[in-house]
Amino acid sequence: MDIYLDQNIWIDLAKIYHGKDERPEAVELLELVQSKITSKAVRFPLSSVHYIETATISNPGRRERLGQVMFDLSRGETMAYYRRIVIGELEKALSVHFDIAPREYELFGYGYSHAFPIDFPRGIPDTIRPLLERSCLTGEKVFGQGMGGHNSKEQDKKFNNHIKELYRVKTELPKSQWDDALYAMALMDIQDPLNEVLQFWNIDFSEFESLGKNVLSSILDDMPSRALEVHLHRLVLANDNYNPKITDLNDWGGFALGAMYCDHAIGEKHMVDMLTRKKFKSKANIHKNVFDLGTVLENA
């Protein structure tokens, strides 16, 4: 069973792990988590967003404590990086319309280099690798060198501005054309991986484009990441009072995407509400409280 935990849920678990929350039900929950991990009945895969959010913690001690818990309880298991997931989705969706065989890839793997398109240096002894992997989360230095630094603020701001600009769709287009605009955005957002896939399979872009609006929209609907994007953008457009948060990029690309591929996802109320509105179907059963994890694990 694959369970995606939002960053705030990891923080809740870290408080229990480090004795900041000593309530009996909290201690019991942690013991249940650890027993299920030991039996390999569940896994808690990390995404690139987890690394990014943890690396932006300015307090070294706080980052190290949280990173330790995330590495220990995830066992270093990670989801593939976003672009690779999108390529897999594209090839599967296009195989319905073109004579191609989607290339296999591991959705879940091990470590930092699985969550990012980055290779670890070759020749690292097996005894050292876990230390380096852990340091990507904790910020600890291994042999005097730190690993896994990130600063996502610039991308956060760009995405925040993108959400704000969505309202131009309302003012410039009639409501009957909003969906067309959203599907166009969802396609433009993956232009680079799309070009890569078309080139790999020798499909001319004109062949792809000739499929027509309805078929192209159905292809995007068949791609979990694109169906998610269209759904979330629809909700933003429908809500005149939607107030973009600087964390929206991480919420959409982390927790929301994780919910499309894991069996369960536990996160904050804001994103839980967005993922469960308008009868939207994610793969995961969605929960919004760390103690919901206990109920999930009891059935694992």
Coordinates of C-alpha atoms in Angstrom, one line a residue:
M1 CA 0.0 0.0 0.0
D2 CA 1.4 3.4 -1.0
I3 CA 0.5 6.4 1.2
Y4 CA 1.4 9.9 0.2
L5 CA 1.9 12.3 3.2
D6 CA 1.8 16.0 2.7
Q7 CA 4.6 18.0 4.3
N8 CA 2.4 19.1 7.2
I9 CA 1.6 15.4 8.0
W10 CA 5.4 14.6 8.1
I11 CA 5.8 17.5 10.5
D12 CA 3.1 16.0 12.7
L13 CA 4.8 12.7 12.7
A14 CA 8.2 14.3 13.5
K15 CA 6.7 16.0 16.6
I16 CA 5.6 12.5 17.8
Y17 CA 8.9 10.9 16.8
H18 CA 10.9 13.5 18.7
G19 CA 8.7 13.6 21.8
K20 CA 7.0 16.9 21.2
D21 CA 3.6 15.2 21.1
E22 CA 3.4 12.6 23.8
R23 CA -0.4 11.9 23.8
P24 CA -1.1 8.2 24.0
E25 CA -2.9 8.1 20.7
A26 CA 0.1 9.8 19.1
V27 CA 2.6 7.4 20.5
E28 CA 0.4 4.5 19.4
L29 CA 0.1 5.9 15.9
L30 CA 3.9 6.1 15.5
E31 CA 4.3 2.5 16.8
L32 CA 1.8 1.4 14.2
V33 CA 3.6 3.2 11.4
Q34 CA 6.9 1.7 12.4
S35 CA 5.5 -1.8 12.6
K36 CA 3.9 -1.5 9.2
I37 CA 7.1 -0.2 7.7
T38 CA 9.0 -3.1 9.3
S39 CA 6.6 -5.6 7.8
K40 CA 6.8 -3.8 4.4
A41 CA 3.0 -3.7 4.3
V42 CA 3.1 0.0 3.4
R43 CA 5.5 2.6 2.0
F44 CA 5.5 6.3 2.3
P45 CA 7.2 7.5 -0.9
L46 CA 8.7 11.0 -1.0
S47 CA 8.5 13.3 -4.0
S48 CA 10.8 16.0 -5.2
V49 CA 8.5 18.5 -3.5
H50 CA 9.3 16.9 -0.1
Y51 CA 13.0 17.5 -0.7
I52 CA 12.4 21.1 -1.9
E53 CA 10.1 22.0 1.0
T54 CA 12.5 20.5 3.5
A55 CA 15.6 22.1 2.1
T56 CA 14.0 25.6 2.4
I57 CA 13.7 25.3 6.2
S58 CA 16.1 28.0 7.5
N59 CA 16.7 26.5 10.9
P60 CA 19.3 23.7 10.5
G61 CA 18.3 21.8 13.6
R62 CA 14.6 21.8 12.6
R63 CA 15.5 20.6 9.1
E64 CA 17.7 17.9 10.4
R65 CA 15.1 16.6 12.8
L66 CA 12.3 16.6 10.2
G67 CA 14.6 15.1 7.5
Q68 CA 15.6 12.3 9.8
V69 CA 12.0 11.3 10.3
M70 CA 11.2 11.5 6.6
F71 CA 14.2 9.4 5.6
D72 CA 13.7 6.8 8.3
L73 CA 10.0 6.3 7.8
S74 CA 10.1 6.5 4.0
R75 CA 13.2 4.2 3.9
G76 CA 14.5 6.5 1.2
E77 CA 11.8 5.4 -1.3
T78 CA 10.7 8.1 -3.8
M79 CA 8.4 8.8 -6.7
A80 CA 9.8 9.4 -10.1
Y81 CA 10.5 13.0 -11.1
Y82 CA 7.7 14.9 -12.7
R83 CA 8.9 15.0 -16.2
R84 CA 9.4 11.2 -16.3
I85 CA 5.9 10.7 -15.0
V86 CA 4.5 13.0 -17.7
I87 CA 6.5 11.1 -20.4
G88 CA 5.0 7.8 -19.2
E89 CA 1.5 9.3 -19.2
L90 CA 2.0 10.7 -22.7
E91 CA 3.2 7.5 -24.2
K92 CA 0.4 5.5 -22.7
A93 CA -2.3 8.0 -23.9
L94 CA -0.7 8.3 -27.4
S95 CA -0.5 4.5 -27.8
V96 CA -4.3 4.5 -28.3
H97 CA -3.9 6.6 -31.4
F98 CA -0.4 5.7 -32.7
D99 CA 1.5 2.4 -33.1
I100 CA 3.9 2.9 -30.2
A101 CA 4.8 0.7 -27.1
P102 CA 5.1 2.9 -24.0
R103 CA 8.6 2.5 -22.4
E104 CA 8.5 1.0 -18.9
Y105 CA 9.8 3.0 -16.0
E106 CA 9.8 2.7 -12.2
L107 CA 7.2 5.0 -10.7
F108 CA 8.6 4.2 -7.2
G109 CA 12.3 3.8 -6.7
Y110 CA 15.1 4.8 -4.3
G111 CA 16.6 8.0 -3.4
Y112 CA 17.2 11.6 -4.5
S113 CA 18.3 10.6 -8.0
H114 CA 15.0 8.9 -8.6
A115 CA 13.0 12.0 -7.5
F116 CA 15.2 14.3 -9.6
P117 CA 16.8 13.8 -13.0
I118 CA 20.2 13.7 -11.4
D119 CA 22.6 10.8 -11.1
F120 CA 24.5 10.1 -8.0
P121 CA 28.3 9.9 -8.4
R122 CA 29.3 6.4 -9.5
G123 CA 31.4 4.1 -7.3
I124 CA 29.9 5.2 -3.9
P125 CA 30.2 2.3 -1.5
D126 CA 26.9 0.8 -0.4
T127 CA 27.7 1.7 3.2
I128 CA 28.0 5.4 2.3
R129 CA 25.0 5.8 0.0
P130 CA 22.4 5.9 2.8
L131 CA 24.3 8.6 4.6
L132 CA 24.3 10.7 1.4
E133 CA 20.6 10.0 0.7
R134 CA 19.7 11.0 4.3
S135 CA 21.8 14.2 4.1
C136 CA 19.7 15.4 1.0
L137 CA 16.8 15.7 3.5
T138 CA 18.5 16.6 6.7
G139 CA 21.2 19.0 5.3
E140 CA 23.9 17.2 7.3
K141 CA 27.3 17.3 5.8
V142 CA 28.9 14.1 4.7
F143 CA 32.7 14.2 4.6
G144 CA 32.4 18.0 4.7
Q145 CA 30.0 18.3 1.8
G146 CA 26.3 19.2 2.0
M147 CA 23.8 17.6 -0.4
G148 CA 20.4 18.5 -2.0
G149 CA 20.1 22.3 -1.7
H150 CA 17.1 23.9 -3.2
N151 CA 15.4 27.3 -3.5
S152 CA 12.0 27.2 -5.0
K153 CA 10.9 30.8 -4.3
E154 CA 11.3 32.0 -7.9
Q155 CA 9.2 29.1 -9.3
D156 CA 6.7 29.6 -6.5
K157 CA 6.2 33.2 -7.5
K158 CA 5.8 32.4 -11.2
F159 CA 3.2 29.9 -10.5
N160 CA 1.4 32.2 -8.1
N161 CA 1.3 34.8 -10.8
H162 CA 0.0 32.2 -13.3
I163 CA -2.9 31.5 -11.0
K164 CA -3.7 35.2 -10.7
E165 CA -3.6 35.6 -14.5
L166 CA -6.2 32.8 -14.9
Y167 CA -8.8 35.4 -14.2
R168 CA -8.0 37.0 -17.6
V169 CA -9.7 33.9 -19.1
K170 CA -12.9 35.1 -17.4
T171 CA -12.7 38.6 -18.8
E172 CA -11.5 37.8 -22.3
L173 CA -13.5 34.6 -23.1
P174 CA -17.1 33.6 -22.9
K175 CA -17.7 30.8 -20.3
S176 CA -18.3 28.3 -23.1
Q177 CA -14.7 28.6 -24.1
W178 CA -13.1 28.4 -20.7
D179 CA -12.5 24.6 -20.9
D180 CA -10.8 25.0 -24.3
A181 CA -8.4 27.5 -22.7
L182 CA -7.7 25.2 -19.8
Y183 CA -7.0 22.2 -22.0
A184 CA -4.7 24.4 -24.1
M185 CA -2.8 25.5 -21.0
A186 CA -2.5 21.9 -19.8
L187 CA -1.0 21.0 -23.2
M188 CA 1.3 23.9 -23.3
D189 CA 2.6 23.1 -19.8
I190 CA 4.0 19.8 -21.2
Q191 CA 5.3 21.1 -24.5
D192 CA 8.9 20.0 -23.8
P193 CA 8.2 16.4 -22.8
L194 CA 5.6 16.2 -25.6
N195 CA 8.2 17.2 -28.2
E196 CA 10.6 14.7 -26.7
V197 CA 8.1 11.9 -27.0
L198 CA 7.0 12.8 -30.5
Q199 CA 10.6 12.9 -31.7
F200 CA 11.5 9.6 -30.0
W201 CA 8.6 7.8 -31.8
N202 CA 9.0 9.7 -35.1
I203 CA 5.6 11.3 -34.9
D204 CA 5.3 14.6 -36.7
F205 CA 3.7 17.3 -34.7
S206 CA 1.2 17.9 -37.6
E207 CA 0.1 14.2 -37.2
F208 CA -0.5 14.8 -33.5
E209 CA -2.3 18.1 -34.1
S210 CA -4.5 16.6 -36.8
L211 CA -6.2 14.4 -34.2
G212 CA -8.4 17.4 -33.5
K213 CA -9.6 19.2 -30.4
N214 CA -11.9 16.5 -29.0
V215 CA -9.3 13.7 -29.3
L216 CA -6.5 15.9 -27.9
S217 CA -8.7 16.7 -25.0
S218 CA -9.4 13.0 -24.4
I219 CA -5.7 12.3 -24.5
L220 CA -5.2 14.9 -21.7
D221 CA -8.1 13.5 -19.7
D222 CA -6.3 10.1 -19.9
M223 CA -3.2 11.6 -18.4
P224 CA -3.5 11.8 -14.6
S225 CA -1.3 14.9 -14.2
R226 CA -3.2 16.7 -17.0
A227 CA -6.7 15.7 -15.7
L228 CA -5.6 17.0 -12.3
E229 CA -4.4 20.3 -13.8
V230 CA -7.6 20.9 -15.7
H231 CA -9.7 20.1 -12.6
L232 CA -7.8 22.4 -10.3
H233 CA -7.8 25.3 -12.8
R234 CA -11.6 24.8 -13.2
L235 CA -12.0 25.3 -9.5
V236 CA -9.9 28.4 -9.5
L237 CA -11.9 29.9 -12.3
A238 CA -15.2 29.1 -10.6
N239 CA -14.2 30.8 -7.4
D240 CA -14.1 34.5 -7.6
N241 CA -12.7 34.6 -4.0
Y242 CA -9.8 32.1 -4.6
N243 CA -6.7 33.6 -3.0
P244 CA -3.5 32.1 -4.4
K245 CA -1.0 30.9 -1.9
I246 CA 2.7 31.0 -2.4
T247 CA 2.7 27.2 -1.6
D248 CA 0.2 26.4 -4.4
L249 CA 3.0 25.1 -6.7
N250 CA 4.1 22.6 -4.1
D251 CA 0.6 21.6 -3.2
W252 CA -0.4 21.0 -6.8
G253 CA 2.8 19.3 -7.9
G254 CA 3.3 17.4 -4.6
F255 CA 0.3 16.3 -2.7
A256 CA -2.2 16.5 -5.5
L257 CA 0.0 14.6 -8.0
G258 CA 0.8 12.0 -5.2
A259 CA -2.9 11.5 -4.8
M260 CA -3.2 10.5 -8.5
Y261 CA -0.7 7.6 -8.0
C262 CA -0.9 6.4 -4.4
D263 CA -3.5 4.4 -2.6
H264 CA -4.1 6.9 0.1
A265 CA -3.1 10.6 0.5
I266 CA -3.2 12.6 3.7
G267 CA -2.9 16.4 3.6
E268 CA -4.2 19.7 4.6
K269 CA -7.9 20.7 4.4
H270 CA -7.4 23.2 1.5
M271 CA -6.1 20.6 -1.0
V272 CA -8.3 17.8 0.3
D273 CA -11.3 19.9 -0.4
M274 CA -10.1 20.8 -3.9
L275 CA -9.4 17.1 -4.8
T276 CA -12.8 15.9 -3.6
R277 CA -14.9 18.6 -5.3
K278 CA -17.0 18.2 -8.5
K279 CA -16.8 14.4 -8.2
F280 CA -13.2 14.4 -9.3
K281 CA -11.6 11.0 -9.2
S282 CA -8.1 10.5 -7.9
K283 CA -6.5 7.1 -7.4
A284 CA -6.1 7.8 -3.7
N285 CA -8.6 7.8 -0.9
I286 CA -8.1 11.3 0.5
H287 CA -7.7 12.1 4.2
K288 CA -7.0 15.3 6.1
N289 CA -5.8 14.4 9.6
V290 CA -2.6 12.6 10.8
F291 CA -4.8 10.3 12.9
D292 CA -6.7 9.2 9.8
L293 CA -3.4 7.4 9.1
G294 CA -4.1 5.0 12.0
T295 CA -7.4 3.8 10.4
V296 CA -5.7 3.4 7.0
L297 CA -2.8 1.4 8.5
E298 CA -5.1 -0.9 10.5
N299 CA -6.6 -2.1 7.2
A300 CA -3.2 -2.5 5.6

